């Protein structure tokens, strides 16, 4: 069974840049797995940020960007704001089956 | 405005059943895949099931196959999750989420509905 792994936690300073990654136990994460990224704050439903590797939803702030870095999917936050402190989840599709990563807790400090 | 409102969550006994519903509005419901995603207390997200636009394709995570059934009613703009033979590990907040147009994904999410399985 495919396991999708993310950094458990990351810390970034306000105004800084941070990259979160998403890796697969079965090998390279490619665009064919349609990586998605979601933000979730405590007590709230997840909010979609990125789909199909790098496409933004109409509500996604410009400071969020998605990409592929080597064999991983990546979410980069540039010019981090205090309100970006949250849990971030990647979602990839293996053989059409959606699999979430374990999440990255991002602290802005 | 797209809205997804879940209902039906409650306390159920192990081995029992519950039916979750998700009422959709603000978009052409029959044009979208729909998903159910759950989150156990203090844990991450887990995709549970999805259904295509006309209900002819349904997919489930392995752990719920044979116990859960997803169904939709395009006339009523709703998608249901019938949960039978419930187990303690099914305890979670269940979210209804709309599929992203044209590519795999989930763009709009409901507020979530808590299902607790306990004796």
CSV table of C-alpha atoms in Angstrom, one decimal:
chain,number,residue,atom,x,y,z
A,1,UNK,CA,0.0,0.0,0.0
A,2,UNK,CA,1.3,3.4,-1.0
A,3,UNK,CA,2.3,5.7,1.9
A,4,UNK,CA,2.5,9.5,1.3
A,5,UNK,CA,4.9,11.3,3.6
A,6,UNK,CA,5.3,14.9,4.6
A,7,UNK,CA,7.5,16.7,7.1
A,8,UNK,CA,5.7,16.4,10.4
A,9,UNK,CA,6.5,20.0,11.4
A,10,UNK,CA,8.3,23.1,10.1
A,11,UNK,CA,8.9,26.5,11.5
A,12,UNK,CA,9.3,29.7,9.5
A,13,UNK,CA,9.7,33.4,10.5
A,14,UNK,CA,7.2,35.9,9.3
A,15,UNK,CA,8.1,37.2,5.9
A,16,UNK,CA,10.2,34.2,5.2
A,17,UNK,CA,10.0,31.4,2.7
A,18,UNK,CA,9.3,27.7,3.4
A,19,UNK,CA,8.9,24.7,1.2
A,20,UNK,CA,6.8,21.7,2.2
A,21,UNK,CA,7.2,18.4,0.4
A,22,UNK,CA,5.2,15.3,-0.4
A,23,UNK,CA,6.9,12.0,-1.1
A,24,UNK,CA,5.7,8.6,-2.0
A,25,UNK,CA,6.8,5.2,-0.7
A,26,UNK,CA,6.5,3.8,-4.2
A,27,UNK,CA,8.7,6.3,-6.0
A,28,UNK,CA,8.5,9.5,-7.8
A,29,UNK,CA,5.6,11.9,-7.4
A,30,UNK,CA,4.8,13.1,-10.9
A,31,UNK,CA,2.3,15.4,-12.5
A,32,UNK,CA,0.4,12.3,-13.5
A,33,UNK,CA,-0.6,11.9,-9.8
A,34,UNK,CA,-2.2,15.3,-9.8
A,35,UNK,CA,-0.8,16.6,-6.5
A,36,UNK,CA,-3.2,18.7,-4.5
A,37,UNK,CA,-2.5,20.8,-1.4
A,38,UNK,CA,-4.9,21.8,1.4
A,39,UNK,CA,-4.6,24.1,4.5
A,40,UNK,CA,-6.4,23.3,7.7
A,41,UNK,CA,-6.6,25.5,10.8
A,42,UNK,CA,-7.8,24.1,14.2
A,43,UNK,CA,-11.5,23.5,14.3
A,44,UNK,CA,-12.0,24.3,10.6
A,45,UNK,CA,-12.6,22.3,7.5
A,46,UNK,CA,-9.7,21.9,5.1
A,47,UNK,CA,-9.3,24.6,2.4
A,48,UNK,CA,-8.1,23.7,-1.0
A,49,UNK,CA,-5.0,25.7,-2.2
A,50,UNK,CA,-3.4,23.9,-5.1
A,51,UNK,CA,-4.5,21.3,-7.6
A,52,UNK,CA,-2.9,19.5,-10.6
A,53,UNK,CA,0.6,20.2,-9.1
A,54,UNK,CA,0.6,24.0,-9.6
A,55,UNK,CA,-2.8,25.3,-10.4
A,56,UNK,CA,-4.3,27.8,-7.9
A,57,UNK,CA,-7.9,28.1,-7.0
A,58,UNK,CA,-9.5,31.5,-7.4
A,59,UNK,CA,-9.1,32.1,-3.6
A,60,UNK,CA,-5.5,30.9,-3.2
A,61,UNK,CA,-3.2,33.8,-2.1
A,62,UNK,CA,-0.4,34.5,-4.6
A,63,UNK,CA,2.2,33.7,-2.0
A,64,UNK,CA,1.3,30.0,-2.3
A,65,UNK,CA,2.8,28.0,-5.2
A,66,UNK,CA,2.9,24.3,-6.1
A,67,UNK,CA,5.6,22.5,-8.0
A,68,UNK,CA,7.6,19.3,-8.5
A,69,UNK,CA,11.0,19.2,-6.8
A,70,UNK,CA,13.0,16.2,-7.9
A,71,UNK,CA,10.9,13.2,-7.1
A,72,UNK,CA,8.5,15.1,-4.8
A,73,UNK,CA,5.6,17.4,-4.9
A,74,UNK,CA,6.2,20.7,-3.2
A,75,UNK,CA,4.2,23.6,-1.7
A,76,UNK,CA,6.2,26.9,-1.3
A,77,UNK,CA,5.0,29.8,0.8
A,78,UNK,CA,6.8,33.1,0.0
A,79,UNK,CA,6.5,36.0,2.3
A,80,UNK,CA,4.8,34.0,5.1
A,81,UNK,CA,2.1,35.7,7.1
A,82,UNK,CA,1.1,34.9,10.7
A,83,UNK,CA,-2.2,33.6,9.5
A,84,UNK,CA,-0.4,30.9,7.5
A,85,UNK,CA,0.2,29.0,10.6
A,86,UNK,CA,-1.8,25.8,10.0
A,87,UNK,CA,-1.6,22.1,9.1
A,88,UNK,CA,-1.0,21.4,5.4
A,89,UNK,CA,-1.9,18.2,3.6
A,90,UNK,CA,-0.9,16.9,0.2
A,91,UNK,CA,-3.2,14.6,-1.7
A,92,UNK,CA,-2.0,12.5,-4.6
A,93,UNK,CA,-3.9,10.0,-6.8
A,94,UNK,CA,-2.3,6.6,-7.4
A,95,UNK,CA,-4.2,4.6,-9.9
A,96,UNK,CA,-7.1,7.0,-9.4
A,97,UNK,CA,-7.1,6.3,-5.6
A,98,UNK,CA,-6.8,9.4,-3.5
A,99,UNK,CA,-4.2,9.2,-0.8
A,100,UNK,CA,-3.5,12.0,1.7
A,101,UNK,CA,-0.1,12.7,3.3
A,102,UNK,CA,0.2,12.7,7.0
A,103,UNK,CA,0.3,16.5,7.2
A,104,UNK,CA,2.8,19.2,8.0
A,105,UNK,CA,2.3,21.4,11.0
A,106,UNK,CA,3.6,24.8,10.0
A,107,UNK,CA,4.5,27.2,12.8
A,108,UNK,CA,5.1,30.9,12.1
A,109,UNK,CA,7.4,32.2,14.8
B,1,UNK,CA,-22.0,30.6,-3.6
B,2,UNK,CA,-21.1,26.9,-3.3
B,3,UNK,CA,-22.3,25.3,-0.1
B,4,UNK,CA,-22.0,21.8,1.2
B,5,UNK,CA,-23.9,21.0,4.4
B,6,UNK,CA,-23.5,17.6,6.1
B,7,UNK,CA,-26.0,16.1,8.5
B,8,UNK,CA,-26.7,12.8,10.2
B,9,UNK,CA,-23.7,12.5,12.4
B,10,UNK,CA,-24.3,11.1,15.9
B,11,UNK,CA,-23.3,8.5,18.4
B,12,UNK,CA,-23.6,4.9,17.3
B,13,UNK,CA,-22.8,1.6,18.9
B,14,UNK,CA,-20.2,-0.8,17.4
B,15,UNK,CA,-21.9,-2.9,14.8
B,16,UNK,CA,-24.5,-0.2,14.3
B,17,UNK,CA,-25.4,1.9,11.3
B,18,UNK,CA,-25.6,5.6,10.5
B,19,UNK,CA,-26.4,7.6,7.3
B,20,UNK,CA,-24.7,10.8,6.5
B,21,UNK,CA,-26.1,13.3,4.1
B,22,UNK,CA,-24.6,16.2,2.3
B,23,UNK,CA,-26.8,18.9,0.8
B,24,UNK,CA,-25.3,20.8,-2.1
B,25,UNK,CA,-26.2,24.2,-3.5
B,26,UNK,CA,-24.7,27.0,-5.6
B,27,UNK,CA,-23.5,24.8,-8.4
B,28,UNK,CA,-24.7,22.3,-11.0
B,29,UNK,CA,-24.5,19.3,-8.7
B,30,UNK,CA,-24.9,16.7,-11.5
B,31,UNK,CA,-21.7,17.9,-13.2
B,32,UNK,CA,-19.3,17.0,-10.4
B,33,UNK,CA,-17.7,14.0,-8.7
B,34,UNK,CA,-18.4,14.0,-4.9
B,35,UNK,CA,-16.2,12.8,-2.1
B,36,UNK,CA,-16.4,11.8,1.5
B,37,UNK,CA,-13.2,12.4,3.6
B,38,UNK,CA,-12.8,11.7,7.3
B,39,UNK,CA,-10.5,12.8,10.1
B,40,UNK,CA,-10.2,10.9,13.3
B,41,UNK,CA,-9.7,13.0,16.4
B,42,UNK,CA,-6.2,14.5,16.4
B,43,UNK,CA,-5.3,12.7,13.2
B,44,UNK,CA,-4.9,13.5,9.5
B,45,UNK,CA,-7.2,13.4,6.6
B,46,UNK,CA,-8.3,10.1,5.0
B,47,UNK,CA,-10.3,9.8,1.8
B,48,UNK,CA,-13.2,7.4,2.3
B,49,UNK,CA,-15.3,7.2,-0.9
B,50,UNK,CA,-16.2,9.0,-4.1
B,51,UNK,CA,-18.9,8.9,-6.8
B,52,UNK,CA,-19.0,10.1,-10.3
B,53,UNK,CA,-21.4,12.5,-11.8
B,54,UNK,CA,-24.2,10.1,-12.6
B,55,UNK,CA,-23.6,7.6,-9.8
B,56,UNK,CA,-22.4,4.8,-12.1
B,57,UNK,CA,-18.9,4.7,-10.6
B,58,UNK,CA,-18.2,4.4,-6.9
B,59,UNK,CA,-14.8,3.9,-5.2
B,60,UNK,CA,-14.0,3.2,-1.5
B,61,UNK,CA,-10.9,3.1,0.7
B,62,UNK,CA,-10.1,-0.6,1.5
B,63,UNK,CA,-11.0,-0.3,5.2
B,64,UNK,CA,-14.7,0.5,4.5
B,65,UNK,CA,-15.4,-1.7,1.5
B,66,UNK,CA,-18.4,-3.8,2.0
B,67,UNK,CA,-19.5,-1.7,5.0
B,68,UNK,CA,-20.1,1.8,3.6
B,69,UNK,CA,-22.1,2.8,0.5
B,70,UNK,CA,-22.0,6.1,-1.3
B,71,UNK,CA,-25.0,7.2,-3.3
B,72,UNK,CA,-26.3,10.4,-4.8
B,73,UNK,CA,-29.6,11.9,-5.8
B,74,UNK,CA,-29.0,14.5,-8.5
B,75,UNK,CA,-32.7,15.6,-8.4
B,76,UNK,CA,-32.2,16.5,-4.7
B,77,UNK,CA,-28.6,17.8,-5.0
B,78,UNK,CA,-27.5,15.4,-2.3
B,79,UNK,CA,-24.9,12.7,-1.7
B,80,UNK,CA,-25.2,10.2,1.1
B,81,UNK,CA,-22.8,7.8,2.9
B,82,UNK,CA,-24.5,4.8,4.4
B,83,UNK,CA,-22.3,3.4,7.1
B,84,UNK,CA,-23.0,-0.2,8.4
B,85,UNK,CA,-21.1,-2.5,10.7
B,86,UNK,CA,-19.5,0.5,12.4
B,87,UNK,CA,-16.3,0.1,14.3
B,88,UNK,CA,-14.5,2.3,16.8
B,89,UNK,CA,-11.9,3.3,14.2
B,90,UNK,CA,-14.7,4.8,12.2
B,91,UNK,CA,-15.0,7.6,14.8
B,92,UNK,CA,-14.1,10.8,12.9
B,93,UNK,CA,-15.4,14.0,11.5
B,94,UNK,CA,-16.7,13.3,8.1
B,95,UNK,CA,-16.4,15.9,5.4
B,96,UNK,CA,-18.3,16.1,2.1
B,97,UNK,CA,-16.1,17.6,-0.7
B,98,UNK,CA,-16.8,18.5,-4.3
B,99,UNK,CA,-14.5,17.1,-7.0
B,100,UNK,CA,-12.4,19.6,-8.9
B,101,UNK,CA,-13.5,20.2,-12.5
B,102,UNK,CA,-11.7,18.1,-15.1
B,103,UNK,CA,-8.9,16.9,-12.8
B,104,UNK,CA,-8.6,14.8,-9.6
B,105,UNK,CA,-9.1,17.0,-6.6
B,106,UNK,CA,-11.5,18.4,-4.0
B,107,UNK,CA,-12.2,22.1,-4.2
B,108,UNK,CA,-15.1,22.9,-1.9
B,109,UNK,CA,-15.6,21.3,1.5
B,110,UNK,CA,-18.5,21.1,4.0
B,111,UNK,CA,-18.0,22.0,7.6
B,112,UNK,CA,-17.8,18.4,8.7
B,113,UNK,CA,-20.0,16.1,10.8
B,114,UNK,CA,-18.9,14.1,13.8
B,115,UNK,CA,-19.5,10.4,14.0
B,116,UNK,CA,-18.7,8.7,17.2
B,117,UNK,CA,-18.8,4.9,17.5
B,118,UNK,CA,-18.8,3.7,21.1
B,119,UNK,CA,-20.6,1.5,23.5
